Amino acid sequence: MLPAQAQLNIFACEPEYAALAKELAADDANIFSATTAKQDPHFVQARPSLISKMRRADVVICAGADLEIGWLPMLQMKSNNLDVQSTEKGLFLASDHVENLDIPVKVDRSMGDVHELGNPHVHLDPFRVADLATAFTAKLVQLDVKNSEVYQHNLNDFIKRWQTATAKWQQQAKPLKGLKVIAYHSSFKYMFEFLGMQQVGDLEPKPGLPPTSSHLLSVLDIVKQQQVKLVVYTGYQDEKAANWLQDKTDILSLQLPYTVGGNKHAKDLFSLMEQHISMLLLASQKQ
């Protein structure tokens, strides 16, 4: 628990969780994001500047489900901050608080970079984000009980605005229901589920492996057989494979913001989802 009058230092692994913390924390909290929208959160260097930030953190919020397994444990070890080593204390892993998609029956090296605990990109489903907001508020109260009323007020305000927006998004996205897409990785799987869309193919032959010529030929067959309309990718993924598929077919290649800051319009969690829906609607209308 923090001493009276102390500011809460929040270390977010990704911009979407810094944005969630900004909605829920007290006004004087210091919020830091370890990555930007242009970085692949799977692969981050454990730089001294990040170690220094984690050393001073009161709470660390990350996607979890081993998304940050290549760098978060190193930061925790080198920071020597015992307060953020465990979820019993100041560590909050979003994937621990919602139902995860794509949990494999078994995992071995031949399957590529498969997450044993399921798909970690949970921030792209508005229903799960509401659950995360409630769970993270409980963590903030645990660590900073003197501001518990502030946290509960912020949560109530956020949930009210978020639920109103979610209902609006469901109405706006109705034309997208059933739309078949190819994607680079499973980054948007939760959003597709929320929107009723279907990801019927992946540009990666296996998770974490770059597209190969032979695999792209098999994806080409999927496009022709299943009436796929779009191929989507994020700003940190190579656009070449998506553009190749666009050139070989009549589908559109579309770069979507993966997280807050992914384009100039995606400034917070609300505008991020609004960007997704408006960009998908516009692209689908061109088909």
Tab-separated table of C-alpha atoms in Angstrom:
chain	number	residue	atom	x	y	z
A	1	MET	CA	0.000	0.000	0.000
A	2	LEU	CA	1.278	3.484	-0.808
A	3	PRO	CA	2.026	6.059	1.889
A	4	ALA	CA	-0.383	9.015	2.130
A	5	GLN	CA	-0.026	11.684	-0.609
A	6	ALA	CA	2.178	9.469	-2.843
A	7	GLN	CA	1.578	9.466	-6.584
A	8	LEU	CA	0.919	6.094	-8.198
A	9	ASN	CA	3.520	5.145	-10.812
A	10	ILE	CA	1.894	2.949	-13.474
A	11	PHE	CA	4.051	1.051	-15.951
A	12	ALA	CA	2.009	-0.167	-18.944
A	13	CYS	CA	3.576	-2.684	-21.310
A	14	GLU	CA	1.472	-1.480	-24.260
A	15	PRO	CA	-0.292	1.787	-25.243
A	16	GLU	CA	-3.787	0.289	-24.884
A	17	TYR	CA	-3.153	-0.404	-21.202
A	18	ALA	CA	-1.666	3.033	-20.637
A	19	ALA	CA	-4.891	4.391	-22.150
A	20	LEU	CA	-7.009	2.213	-19.847
A	21	ALA	CA	-4.974	3.343	-16.844
A	22	LYS	CA	-5.477	6.975	-17.870
A	23	GLU	CA	-9.250	6.439	-17.805
A	24	LEU	CA	-9.221	4.843	-14.371
A	25	ALA	CA	-6.335	6.228	-12.316
A	26	ALA	CA	-6.260	9.304	-10.132
A	27	ASP	CA	-5.341	12.563	-11.843
A	28	ASP	CA	-1.873	12.742	-10.331
A	29	ALA	CA	-0.809	9.218	-11.389
A	30	ASN	CA	2.334	8.897	-13.496
A	31	ILE	CA	1.548	6.617	-16.439
A	32	PHE	CA	4.238	5.283	-18.736
A	33	SER	CA	3.947	3.020	-21.786
A	34	ALA	CA	6.937	0.792	-22.502
A	35	THR	CA	6.049	0.419	-26.183
A	36	THR	CA	4.491	2.442	-28.981
A	37	ALA	CA	1.900	1.513	-31.584
A	38	LYS	CA	4.686	1.031	-34.128
A	39	GLN	CA	6.388	-1.691	-32.086
A	40	ASP	CA	5.575	-5.386	-32.119
A	41	PRO	CA	4.835	-6.098	-28.431
A	42	HIS	CA	6.160	-9.628	-28.857
A	43	PHE	CA	9.677	-8.321	-29.426
A	44	VAL	CA	10.958	-5.487	-27.246
A	45	GLN	CA	14.473	-4.807	-26.017
A	46	ALA	CA	14.850	-4.649	-22.236
A	47	ARG	CA	16.567	-1.264	-22.365
A	48	PRO	CA	18.089	0.426	-19.271
A	49	SER	CA	15.481	3.194	-19.537
A	50	LEU	CA	12.679	0.613	-19.204
A	51	ILE	CA	14.429	-1.051	-16.271
A	52	SER	CA	14.648	2.329	-14.560
A	53	LYS	CA	10.945	2.989	-15.122
A	54	MET	CA	9.979	-0.423	-13.766
A	55	ARG	CA	12.196	0.068	-10.725
A	56	ARG	CA	9.971	2.993	-9.704
A	57	ALA	CA	6.645	1.383	-10.651
A	58	ASP	CA	3.894	0.731	-8.123
A	59	VAL	CA	1.811	-1.240	-10.621
A	60	VAL	CA	2.639	-2.927	-13.935
A	61	ILE	CA	-0.201	-3.627	-16.372
A	62	CYS	CA	0.418	-5.862	-19.391
A	63	ALA	CA	-1.504	-8.071	-21.814
A	64	GLY	CA	-0.124	-11.284	-20.332
A	65	ALA	CA	-0.697	-14.762	-21.783
A	66	ASP	CA	3.072	-14.726	-22.493
A	67	LEU	CA	2.819	-11.870	-25.027
A	68	GLU	CA	5.723	-10.152	-23.236
A	69	ILE	CA	7.580	-13.328	-22.241
A	70	GLY	CA	10.620	-12.253	-24.272
A	71	TRP	CA	11.222	-9.077	-22.266
A	72	LEU	CA	8.961	-8.565	-19.239
A	73	PRO	CA	10.690	-11.191	-17.005
A	74	MET	CA	14.046	-9.583	-17.811
A	75	LEU	CA	12.736	-6.147	-16.810
A	76	GLN	CA	11.293	-7.541	-13.591
A	77	MET	CA	14.551	-9.263	-12.679
A	78	LYS	CA	16.849	-6.329	-13.466
A	79	SER	CA	14.586	-3.735	-11.866
A	80	ASN	CA	14.715	-5.669	-8.576
A	81	ASN	CA	11.326	-4.151	-7.713
A	82	LEU	CA	9.677	-6.761	-5.492
A	83	ASP	CA	6.360	-4.882	-5.611
A	84	VAL	CA	5.713	-5.772	-9.277
A	85	GLN	CA	6.953	-9.366	-9.409
A	86	SER	CA	3.642	-11.005	-8.559
A	87	THR	CA	-0.025	-10.617	-9.458
A	88	GLU	CA	-0.662	-10.845	-5.713
A	89	LYS	CA	1.007	-7.434	-5.486
A	90	GLY	CA	1.473	-4.832	-8.247
A	91	LEU	CA	1.482	-6.955	-11.387
A	92	PHE	CA	-1.750	-6.996	-13.454
A	93	LEU	CA	-2.000	-9.303	-16.471
A	94	ALA	CA	-5.098	-8.555	-18.532
A	95	SER	CA	-5.423	-12.055	-19.965
A	96	ASP	CA	-5.831	-13.436	-16.428
A	97	HIS	CA	-9.139	-11.579	-16.074
A	98	VAL	CA	-11.052	-12.500	-19.252
A	99	GLU	CA	-11.816	-15.599	-21.295
A	100	ASN	CA	-9.062	-16.045	-23.858
A	101	LEU	CA	-9.553	-17.267	-27.417
A	102	ASP	CA	-7.338	-19.772	-29.253
A	103	ILE	CA	-6.160	-21.791	-26.255
A	104	PRO	CA	-4.358	-24.744	-27.851
A	105	VAL	CA	-4.989	-28.334	-26.789
A	106	LYS	CA	-1.239	-28.927	-26.893
A	107	VAL	CA	1.863	-26.854	-27.696
A	108	ASP	CA	5.193	-27.896	-29.199
A	109	ARG	CA	7.966	-26.134	-31.132
A	110	SER	CA	6.667	-27.320	-34.508
A	111	MET	CA	3.602	-25.072	-34.091
A	112	GLY	CA	5.582	-21.791	-34.135
A	113	ASP	CA	5.116	-19.002	-31.565
A	114	VAL	CA	1.862	-20.316	-30.105
A	115	HIS	CA	0.695	-18.854	-26.790
A	116	GLU	CA	-0.123	-21.693	-24.423
A	117	LEU	CA	-2.534	-19.490	-22.449
A	118	GLY	CA	-4.406	-18.348	-25.554
A	119	ASN	CA	-4.550	-15.254	-27.739
A	120	PRO	CA	-3.234	-12.266	-25.714
A	121	HIS	CA	-4.712	-9.462	-27.867
A	122	VAL	CA	-7.763	-9.097	-25.610
A	123	HIS	CA	-7.990	-5.291	-25.719
A	124	LEU	CA	-9.796	-5.319	-29.078
A	125	ASP	CA	-13.081	-6.672	-27.710
A	126	PRO	CA	-15.202	-3.979	-26.009
A	127	PHE	CA	-16.924	-6.491	-23.719
A	128	ARG	CA	-13.605	-7.774	-22.421
A	129	VAL	CA	-12.323	-4.202	-22.008
A	130	ALA	CA	-15.242	-3.481	-19.649
A	131	ASP	CA	-14.294	-6.529	-17.557
A	132	LEU	CA	-10.664	-5.426	-17.563
A	133	ALA	CA	-11.621	-1.957	-16.368
A	134	THR	CA	-13.436	-3.431	-13.374
A	135	ALA	CA	-10.585	-5.806	-12.539
A	136	PHE	CA	-7.894	-3.148	-12.893
A	137	THR	CA	-9.832	-0.758	-10.676
A	138	ALA	CA	-9.806	-3.416	-7.963
A	139	LYS	CA	-6.019	-3.594	-8.329
A	140	LEU	CA	-5.711	0.198	-8.032
A	141	VAL	CA	-7.837	0.194	-4.873
A	142	GLN	CA	-5.724	-2.635	-3.439
A	143	LEU	CA	-2.553	-0.592	-3.924
A	144	ASP	CA	-3.879	2.891	-3.162
A	145	VAL	CA	-6.856	2.548	-0.845
A	146	LYS	CA	-6.897	6.236	0.112
A	147	ASN	CA	-8.063	7.042	-3.437
A	148	SER	CA	-10.610	4.226	-3.647
A	149	GLU	CA	-13.541	6.626	-4.084
A	150	VAL	CA	-11.739	8.335	-6.974
A	151	TYR	CA	-11.077	5.000	-8.663
A	152	GLN	CA	-14.682	3.860	-8.260
A	153	HIS	CA	-15.958	7.177	-9.614
A	154	ASN	CA	-13.638	6.920	-12.625
A	155	LEU	CA	-14.707	3.326	-13.253
A	156	ASN	CA	-18.412	4.193	-13.107
A	157	ASP	CA	-17.896	7.084	-15.504
A	158	PHE	CA	-15.825	4.975	-17.897
A	159	ILE	CA	-18.260	2.036	-17.889
A	160	LYS	CA	-21.215	4.336	-18.581
A	161	ARG	CA	-19.500	5.948	-21.575
A	162	TRP	CA	-18.041	2.633	-22.764
A	163	GLN	CA	-21.367	0.781	-22.673
A	164	THR	CA	-23.062	3.580	-24.623
A	165	ALA	CA	-20.279	3.484	-27.198
A	166	THR	CA	-20.369	-0.319	-27.402
A	167	ALA	CA	-24.083	-0.295	-28.221
A	168	LYS	CA	-23.444	2.309	-30.928
A	169	TRP	CA	-20.566	0.257	-32.378
A	170	GLN	CA	-22.758	-2.851	-32.533
A	171	GLN	CA	-25.310	-0.951	-34.601
A	172	GLN	CA	-22.733	0.650	-36.870
A	173	ALA	CA	-20.949	-2.640	-37.512
A	174	LYS	CA	-23.975	-4.664	-38.602
A	175	PRO	CA	-22.971	-4.522	-42.313
A	176	LEU	CA	-19.667	-6.174	-41.360
A	177	LYS	CA	-21.293	-9.307	-39.954
A	178	GLY	CA	-20.141	-12.379	-41.849
A	179	LEU	CA	-17.388	-10.512	-43.693
A	180	LYS	CA	-14.483	-12.864	-44.432
A	181	VAL	CA	-10.937	-11.580	-44.084
A	182	ILE	CA	-7.330	-12.692	-44.193
A	183	ALA	CA	-5.103	-11.253	-41.465
A	184	TYR	CA	-1.435	-11.073	-40.606
A	185	HIS	CA	-1.193	-13.016	-37.317
A	186	SER	CA	-4.153	-13.242	-34.940
A	187	SER	CA	-3.829	-9.637	-33.747
A	188	PHE	CA	-7.466	-8.703	-34.502
A	189	LYS	CA	-9.176	-11.995	-33.576
A	190	TYR	CA	-11.116	-10.518	-30.620
A	191	MET	CA	-12.332	-7.579	-32.678
A	192	PHE	CA	-13.465	-9.885	-35.460
A	193	GLU	CA	-15.430	-11.900	-32.905
A	194	PHE	CA	-17.092	-8.733	-31.571
A	195	LEU	CA	-17.974	-7.542	-35.083
A	196	GLY	CA	-19.180	-10.951	-36.280
A	197	MET	CA	-16.445	-11.143	-38.909
A	198	GLN	CA	-14.519	-14.282	-39.859
A	199	GLN	CA	-10.746	-14.597	-40.171
A	200	VAL	CA	-10.451	-17.490	-42.634
A	201	GLY	CA	-6.711	-17.352	-43.250
A	202	ASP	CA	-3.417	-16.027	-41.932
A	203	LEU	CA	-0.511	-14.558	-43.870
A	204	GLU	CA	1.829	-16.263	-41.415
A	205	PRO	CA	2.423	-19.959	-42.122
A	206	LYS	CA	2.740	-20.412	-38.363
A	207	PRO	CA	2.457	-17.833	-35.561
A	208	GLY	CA	5.556	-15.659	-35.455
A	209	LEU	CA	6.954	-16.849	-38.800
A	210	PRO	CA	7.052	-14.508	-41.827
A	211	PRO	CA	4.955	-15.308	-44.909
A	212	THR	CA	6.535	-17.702	-47.405
A	213	SER	CA	5.871	-18.038	-51.134
A	214	SER	CA	4.360	-21.498	-50.809
A	215	HIS	CA	2.113	-20.419	-47.946
A	216	LEU	CA	0.899	-17.343	-49.807
A	217	LEU	CA	-0.132	-19.557	-52.709
A	218	SER	CA	-2.293	-21.567	-50.318
A	219	VAL	CA	-3.796	-18.302	-48.986
A	220	LEU	CA	-4.550	-17.330	-52.585
A	221	ASP	CA	-6.663	-20.479	-52.872
A	222	ILE	CA	-8.546	-19.555	-49.696
A	223	VAL	CA	-9.354	-16.116	-51.103
A	224	LYS	CA	-10.776	-17.631	-54.274
A	225	GLN	CA	-12.748	-20.391	-52.531
A	226	GLN	CA	-14.240	-18.411	-49.639
A	227	GLN	CA	-15.042	-15.030	-51.203
A	228	VAL	CA	-12.667	-13.114	-48.962
A	229	LYS	CA	-13.072	-9.325	-49.121
A	230	LEU	CA	-10.107	-7.879	-47.202
A	231	VAL	CA	-6.594	-8.613	-46.023
A	232	VAL	CA	-5.621	-6.654	-42.880
A	233	TYR	CA	-2.379	-6.053	-41.034
A	234	THR	CA	-0.988	-3.714	-38.388
A	235	GLY	CA	1.479	-0.837	-38.657
A	236	TYR	CA	4.326	-2.939	-37.259
A	237	GLN	CA	3.815	-5.844	-39.681
A	238	ASP	CA	5.366	-6.034	-43.146
A	239	GLU	CA	2.851	-4.894	-45.764
A	240	LYS	CA	4.472	-6.779	-48.662
A	241	ALA	CA	2.500	-10.010	-48.302
A	242	ALA	CA	-0.832	-8.180	-47.956
A	243	ASN	CA	-0.086	-6.024	-50.980
A	244	TRP	CA	0.967	-9.101	-52.990
A	245	LEU	CA	-2.369	-10.707	-52.199
A	246	GLN	CA	-4.188	-7.541	-53.222
A	247	ASP	CA	-2.315	-7.476	-56.537
A	248	LYS	CA	-3.138	-11.118	-57.253
A	249	THR	CA	-6.845	-10.804	-56.446
A	250	ASP	CA	-9.597	-8.208	-56.259
A	251	ILE	CA	-9.523	-7.900	-52.458
A	252	LEU	CA	-8.299	-4.798	-50.624
A	253	SER	CA	-5.219	-4.559	-48.427
A	254	LEU	CA	-5.920	-2.536	-45.276
A	255	GLN	CA	-3.590	-1.405	-42.504
A	256	LEU	CA	-5.520	-1.036	-39.247
A	257	PRO	CA	-4.273	0.624	-36.061
A	258	TYR	CA	-3.505	-2.188	-33.634
A	259	THR	CA	-3.566	0.040	-30.595
A	260	VAL	CA	-3.856	3.613	-29.370
A	261	GLY	CA	-1.547	5.791	-31.474
A	262	GLY	CA	-1.740	3.413	-34.434
A	263	ASN	CA	-2.837	6.321	-36.610
A	264	LYS	CA	-3.489	10.015	-36.007
A	265	HIS	CA	-7.154	9.430	-35.180
A	266	ALA	CA	-6.752	6.575	-32.668
A	267	LYS	CA	-6.019	8.738	-29.642
A	268	ASP	CA	-7.702	6.658	-26.939
A	269	LEU	CA	-9.619	3.387	-26.545
A	270	PHE	CA	-12.851	4.933	-27.862
A	271	SER	CA	-11.382	6.441	-31.019
A	272	LEU	CA	-9.361	3.263	-31.622
A	273	MET	CA	-12.517	1.182	-31.935
A	274	GLU	CA	-14.245	3.905	-33.940
A	275	GLN	CA	-11.326	3.865	-36.352
A	276	HIS	CA	-11.541	0.108	-36.787
A	277	ILE	CA	-15.232	0.165	-37.607
A	278	SER	CA	-15.139	3.179	-39.919
A	279	MET	CA	-12.106	1.889	-41.839
A	280	LEU	CA	-13.589	-1.601	-42.219
A	281	LEU	CA	-16.956	-0.225	-43.330
A	282	LEU	CA	-15.329	2.048	-45.899
A	283	ALA	CA	-13.122	-0.744	-47.248
A	284	SER	CA	-15.982	-3.239	-47.441
A	285	GLN	CA	-18.121	-0.738	-49.365
A	286	LYS	CA	-15.423	-0.539	-52.024
A	287	GLN	CA	-15.807	-4.259	-52.746
